[in-house]
Tab-separated table of C-alpha atoms in Angstrom:
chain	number	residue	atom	x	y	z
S	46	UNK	CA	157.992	-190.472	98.185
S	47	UNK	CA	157.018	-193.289	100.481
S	48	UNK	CA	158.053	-197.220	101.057
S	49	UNK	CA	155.215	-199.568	100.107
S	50	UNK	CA	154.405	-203.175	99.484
S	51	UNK	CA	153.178	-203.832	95.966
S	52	UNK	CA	151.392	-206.725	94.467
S	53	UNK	CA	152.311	-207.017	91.191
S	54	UNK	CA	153.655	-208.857	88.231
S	55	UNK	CA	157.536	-207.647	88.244
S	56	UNK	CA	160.312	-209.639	89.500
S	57	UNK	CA	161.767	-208.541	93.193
S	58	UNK	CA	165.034	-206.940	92.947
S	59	UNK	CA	165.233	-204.503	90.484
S	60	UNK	CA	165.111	-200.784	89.914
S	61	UNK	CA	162.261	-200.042	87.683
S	62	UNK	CA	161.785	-196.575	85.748
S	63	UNK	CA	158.493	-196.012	84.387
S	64	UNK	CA	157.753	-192.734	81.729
S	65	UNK	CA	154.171	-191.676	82.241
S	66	UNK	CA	153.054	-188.528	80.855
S	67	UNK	CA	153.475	-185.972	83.832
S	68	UNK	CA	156.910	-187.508	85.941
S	69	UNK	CA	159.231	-190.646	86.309
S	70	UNK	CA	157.732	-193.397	88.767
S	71	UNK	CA	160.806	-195.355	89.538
S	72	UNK	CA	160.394	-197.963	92.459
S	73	UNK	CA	163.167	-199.277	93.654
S	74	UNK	CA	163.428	-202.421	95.377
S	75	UNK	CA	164.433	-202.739	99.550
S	76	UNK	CA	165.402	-205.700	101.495
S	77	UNK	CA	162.049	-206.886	102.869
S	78	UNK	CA	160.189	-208.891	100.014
S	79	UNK	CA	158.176	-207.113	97.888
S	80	UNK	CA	158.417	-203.516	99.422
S	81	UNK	CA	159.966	-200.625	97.373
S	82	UNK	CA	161.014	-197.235	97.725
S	83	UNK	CA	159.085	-195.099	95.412
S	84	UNK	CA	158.932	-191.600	94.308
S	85	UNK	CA	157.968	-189.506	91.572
S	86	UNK	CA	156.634	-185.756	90.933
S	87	UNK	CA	153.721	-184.327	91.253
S	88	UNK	CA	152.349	-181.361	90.319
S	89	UNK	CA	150.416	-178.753	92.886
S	90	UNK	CA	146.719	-178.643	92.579
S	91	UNK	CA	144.719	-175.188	92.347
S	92	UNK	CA	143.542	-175.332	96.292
S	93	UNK	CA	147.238	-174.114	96.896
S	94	UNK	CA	150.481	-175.279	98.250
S	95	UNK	CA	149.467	-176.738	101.854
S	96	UNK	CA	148.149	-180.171	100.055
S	97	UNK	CA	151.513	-180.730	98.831
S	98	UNK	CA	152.417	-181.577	102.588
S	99	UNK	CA	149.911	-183.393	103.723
S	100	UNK	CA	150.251	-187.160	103.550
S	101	UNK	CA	148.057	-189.252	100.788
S	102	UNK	CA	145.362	-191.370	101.322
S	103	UNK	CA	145.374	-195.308	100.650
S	104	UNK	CA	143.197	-194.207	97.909
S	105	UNK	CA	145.354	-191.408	96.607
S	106	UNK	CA	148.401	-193.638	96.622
S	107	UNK	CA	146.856	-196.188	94.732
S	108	UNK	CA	144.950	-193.629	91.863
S	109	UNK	CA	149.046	-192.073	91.524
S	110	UNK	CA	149.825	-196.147	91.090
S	111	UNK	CA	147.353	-196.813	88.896
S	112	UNK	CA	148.138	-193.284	86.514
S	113	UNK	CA	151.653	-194.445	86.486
S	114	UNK	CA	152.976	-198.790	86.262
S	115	UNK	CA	151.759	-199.830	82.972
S	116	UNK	CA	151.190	-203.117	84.322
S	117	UNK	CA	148.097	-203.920	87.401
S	118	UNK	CA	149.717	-202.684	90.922
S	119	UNK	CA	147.967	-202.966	93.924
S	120	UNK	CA	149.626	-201.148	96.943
S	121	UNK	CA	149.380	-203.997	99.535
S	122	UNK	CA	150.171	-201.381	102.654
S	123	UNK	CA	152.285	-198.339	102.729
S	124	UNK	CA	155.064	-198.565	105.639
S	125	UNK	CA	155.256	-194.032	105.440
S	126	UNK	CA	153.943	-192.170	101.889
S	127	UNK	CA	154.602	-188.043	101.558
S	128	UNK	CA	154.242	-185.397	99.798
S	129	UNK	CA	157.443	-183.009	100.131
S	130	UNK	CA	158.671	-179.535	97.811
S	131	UNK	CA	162.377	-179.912	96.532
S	132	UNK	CA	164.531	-177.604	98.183
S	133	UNK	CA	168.391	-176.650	96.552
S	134	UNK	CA	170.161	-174.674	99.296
S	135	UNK	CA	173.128	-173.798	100.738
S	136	UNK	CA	175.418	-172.145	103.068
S	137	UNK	CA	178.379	-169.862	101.815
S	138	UNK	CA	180.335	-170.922	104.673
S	139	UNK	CA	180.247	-174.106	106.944
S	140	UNK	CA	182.122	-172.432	110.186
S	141	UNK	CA	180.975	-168.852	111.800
S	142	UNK	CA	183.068	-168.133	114.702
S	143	UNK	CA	182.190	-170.764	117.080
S	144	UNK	CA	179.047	-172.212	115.187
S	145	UNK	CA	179.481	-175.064	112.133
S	146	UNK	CA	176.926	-176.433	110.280
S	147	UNK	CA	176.785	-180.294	108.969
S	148	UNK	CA	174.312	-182.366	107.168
S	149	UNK	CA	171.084	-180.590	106.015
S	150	UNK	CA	171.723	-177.582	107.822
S	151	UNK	CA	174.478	-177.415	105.666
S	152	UNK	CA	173.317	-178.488	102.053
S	153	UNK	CA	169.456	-179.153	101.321
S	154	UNK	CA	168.761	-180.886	97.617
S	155	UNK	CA	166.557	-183.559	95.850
S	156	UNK	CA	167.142	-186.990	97.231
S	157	UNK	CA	168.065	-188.309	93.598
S	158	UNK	CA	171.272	-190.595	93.845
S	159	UNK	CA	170.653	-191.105	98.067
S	160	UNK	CA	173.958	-189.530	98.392
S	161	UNK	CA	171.838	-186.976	100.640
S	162	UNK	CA	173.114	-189.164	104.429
S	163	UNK	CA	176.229	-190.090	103.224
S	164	UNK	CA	177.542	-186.312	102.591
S	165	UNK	CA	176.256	-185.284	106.103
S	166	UNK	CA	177.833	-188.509	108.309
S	167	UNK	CA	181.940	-187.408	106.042
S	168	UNK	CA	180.635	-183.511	107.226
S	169	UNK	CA	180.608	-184.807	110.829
S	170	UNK	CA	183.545	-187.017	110.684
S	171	UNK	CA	185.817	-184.170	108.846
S	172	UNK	CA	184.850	-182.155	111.898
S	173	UNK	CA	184.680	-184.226	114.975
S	174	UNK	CA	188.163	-185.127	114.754
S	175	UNK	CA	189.245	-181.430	114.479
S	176	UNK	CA	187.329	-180.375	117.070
S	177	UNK	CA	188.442	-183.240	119.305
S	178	UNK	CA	191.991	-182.181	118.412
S	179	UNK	CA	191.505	-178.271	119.337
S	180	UNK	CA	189.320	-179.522	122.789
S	181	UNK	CA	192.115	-181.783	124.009
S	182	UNK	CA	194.558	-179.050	123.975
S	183	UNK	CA	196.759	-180.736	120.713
S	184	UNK	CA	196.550	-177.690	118.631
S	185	UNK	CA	195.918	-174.452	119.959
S	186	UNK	CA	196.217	-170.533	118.991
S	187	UNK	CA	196.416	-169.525	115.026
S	188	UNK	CA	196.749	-173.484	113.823
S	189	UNK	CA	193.744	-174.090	116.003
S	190	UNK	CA	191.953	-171.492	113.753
S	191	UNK	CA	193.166	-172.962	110.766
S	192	UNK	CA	192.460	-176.826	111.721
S	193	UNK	CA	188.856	-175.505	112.170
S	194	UNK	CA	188.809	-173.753	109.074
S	195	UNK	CA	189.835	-176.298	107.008
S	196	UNK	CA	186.208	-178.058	107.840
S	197	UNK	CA	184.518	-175.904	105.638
S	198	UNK	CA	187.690	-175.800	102.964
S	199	UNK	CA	187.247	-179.606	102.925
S	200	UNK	CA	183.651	-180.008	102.566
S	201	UNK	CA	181.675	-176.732	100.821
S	202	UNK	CA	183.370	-178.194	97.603
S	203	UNK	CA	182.136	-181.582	98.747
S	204	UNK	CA	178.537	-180.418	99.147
S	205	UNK	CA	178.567	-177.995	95.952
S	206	UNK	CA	179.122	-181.075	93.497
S	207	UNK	CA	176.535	-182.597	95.617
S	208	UNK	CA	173.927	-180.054	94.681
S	209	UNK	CA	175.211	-179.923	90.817
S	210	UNK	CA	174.778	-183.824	90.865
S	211	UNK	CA	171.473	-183.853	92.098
S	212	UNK	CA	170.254	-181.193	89.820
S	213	UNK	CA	171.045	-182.957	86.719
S	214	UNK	CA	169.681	-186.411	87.787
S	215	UNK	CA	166.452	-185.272	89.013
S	216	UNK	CA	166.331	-182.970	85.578
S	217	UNK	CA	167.067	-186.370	84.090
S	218	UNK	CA	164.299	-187.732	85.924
S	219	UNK	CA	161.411	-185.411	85.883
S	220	UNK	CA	162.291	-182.752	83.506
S	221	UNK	CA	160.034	-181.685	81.131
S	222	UNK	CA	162.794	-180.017	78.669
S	223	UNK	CA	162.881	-181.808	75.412
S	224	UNK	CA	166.039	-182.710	76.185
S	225	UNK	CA	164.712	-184.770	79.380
S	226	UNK	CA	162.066	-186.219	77.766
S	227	UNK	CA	164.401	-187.403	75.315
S	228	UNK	CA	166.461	-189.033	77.430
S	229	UNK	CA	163.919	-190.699	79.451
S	230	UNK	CA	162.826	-192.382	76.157
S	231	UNK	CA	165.112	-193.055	73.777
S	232	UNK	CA	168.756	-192.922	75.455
S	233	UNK	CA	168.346	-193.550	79.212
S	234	UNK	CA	166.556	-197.154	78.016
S	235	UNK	CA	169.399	-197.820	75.270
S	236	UNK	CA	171.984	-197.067	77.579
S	237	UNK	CA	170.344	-199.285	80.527
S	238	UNK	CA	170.378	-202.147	77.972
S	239	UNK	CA	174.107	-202.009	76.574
S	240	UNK	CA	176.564	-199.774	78.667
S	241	UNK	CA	175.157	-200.628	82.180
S	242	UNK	CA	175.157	-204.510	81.481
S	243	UNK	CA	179.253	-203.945	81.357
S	244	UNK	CA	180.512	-204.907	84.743
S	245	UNK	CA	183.580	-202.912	84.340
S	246	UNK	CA	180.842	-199.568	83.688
S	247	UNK	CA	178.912	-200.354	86.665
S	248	UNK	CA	181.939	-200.327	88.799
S	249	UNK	CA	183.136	-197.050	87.916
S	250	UNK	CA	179.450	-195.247	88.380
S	251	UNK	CA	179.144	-197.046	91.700
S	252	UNK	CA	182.601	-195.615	93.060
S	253	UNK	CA	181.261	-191.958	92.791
S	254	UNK	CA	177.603	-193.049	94.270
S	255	UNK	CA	179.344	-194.617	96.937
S	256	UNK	CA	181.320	-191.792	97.462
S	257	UNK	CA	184.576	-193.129	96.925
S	258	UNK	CA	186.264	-190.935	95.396
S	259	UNK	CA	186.105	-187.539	97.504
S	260	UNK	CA	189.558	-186.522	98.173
S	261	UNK	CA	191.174	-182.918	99.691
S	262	UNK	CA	193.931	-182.007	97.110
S	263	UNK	CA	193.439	-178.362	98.231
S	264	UNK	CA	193.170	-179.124	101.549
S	265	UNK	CA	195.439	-175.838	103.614
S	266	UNK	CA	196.318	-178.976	106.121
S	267	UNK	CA	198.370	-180.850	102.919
S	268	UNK	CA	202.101	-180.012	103.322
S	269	UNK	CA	202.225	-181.173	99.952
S	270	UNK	CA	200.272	-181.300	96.798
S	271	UNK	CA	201.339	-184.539	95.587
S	272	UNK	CA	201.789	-183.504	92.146
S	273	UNK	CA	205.207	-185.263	91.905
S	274	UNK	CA	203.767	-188.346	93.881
S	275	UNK	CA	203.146	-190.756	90.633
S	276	UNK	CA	200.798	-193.198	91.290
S	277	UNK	CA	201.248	-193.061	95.117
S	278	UNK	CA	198.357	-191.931	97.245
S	279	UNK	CA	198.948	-188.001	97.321
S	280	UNK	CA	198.152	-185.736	100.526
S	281	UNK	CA	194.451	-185.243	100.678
S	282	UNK	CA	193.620	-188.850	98.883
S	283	UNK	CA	191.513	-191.687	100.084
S	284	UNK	CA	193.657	-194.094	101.764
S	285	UNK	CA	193.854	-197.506	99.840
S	286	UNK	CA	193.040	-200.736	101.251
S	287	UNK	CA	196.177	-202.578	102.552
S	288	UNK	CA	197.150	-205.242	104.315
S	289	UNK	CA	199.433	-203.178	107.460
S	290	UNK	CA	201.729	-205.270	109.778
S	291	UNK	CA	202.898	-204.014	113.088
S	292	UNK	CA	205.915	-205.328	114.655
């Protein structure tokens, strides 16, 4: 993975997927001109495991750009470049007695989607406030207990799609099934040319990428479930933009 300035023939601006024999090489594009985020697999040479965590050369970067853009790159400068293993963990339960768990501590996975800082800033905000709440002295004894609890009833699920998410997009990505290979090909390219040029398409896989549409139905701190709540936002729902006057 690494963010590098390329010299090459492509247009700025876009995400671009390339299918070379071994992994996807997708770089996508970041605000300074001409640098991209890049990553891709690769696969563990016979000296062992501690290569895989040592940073690459210039010269190593550019052979793995050279095996992989089927046009002429030439890595201008790398701003970082690493080597990392894919980890998929996670914790049964985000609270123990007086210790919680947010973030990575809480849920490790691949970084496909970048939903990987996201999850762990909503894990700290669904428990600062609680927290703040019990420390003030607003709710104490049992309901203390169960604000606190909630934390983990609110998020585990949260993080658990997270990993399930990340699983199939990397498998998407870099899997060698036929099925991956398959849709690397033939369908991810058809689909990239018709369904994701629909604006209306493109809206509705950016709300879960952005995250917006998490919500707590089974939250133990809903007095309701908001099944007879129509199209009203229902306890445990992302609150809707609005215009609110105060008098």
């Amino acid at each position: 993975m690494a963010d590098a300035e390329l010299d090459w023939e492509m247009p700025h601006g876009d995400l671009y997927v390339f299918r070379p024999a071994r992994a996807s090489w997708p770089p996508s594009r970041c605000p300074a001109p001409a640098r991209y985020r890049i990553f891709g697999k690769v696969d563990t040479g016979p000296e062992g495991p501690a290569p895989e965590y040592s940073e690459p050369t210039h010269e190593q970067f550019q052979q793995m750009m050279d095996e992989r853009c089927p046009v002429p790159t030439r890595v201008v400068r790398e701003y970082w470049v690493s080597r990392y293993r894919l980890h998929r963990r996670t914790v049964p339960d985000y609270r123990a007695g007086r210790i919680f768990v947010v973030g990575d501590a809480a849920h490790v996975h691949s970084p496909a989607g970048a939903q990987g800082m996201n999850t762990g800033i909503q894990d700290a905000y669904n428990l600062a406030w609680k927290l703040a709440m019990v420390q003030r002295g607003n709710v104490t004894g049992a309901n203390a207990d169960t604000l606190l609890d909630s934390y983990s009833g609110d998020r585990h699920p949260v993080g658990e799609r997270l990993l399930k998410a990340t699983d199939r997009m990397f498998g998407v990505i870099s899997g060698r099934s036929v099925a991956a290979r398959l849709m690397r090909r033939y369908l991810g390219p058809t689909l990239a040319k018709t369904v994701l040029t629909r604006h209306s398409f493109r809206q509705w896989l950016a709300a879960p990428l952005a995250q917006l549409r998490i919500t707590y139905p089974g939250s133990v701190l809903n007095s309701e479930d908001g099944s007879d709540w129509g199209d009203m936002p229902a306890p445990g729902d992302r609150a809707r933009e609005a215009a609110v006057t105060i008098d």
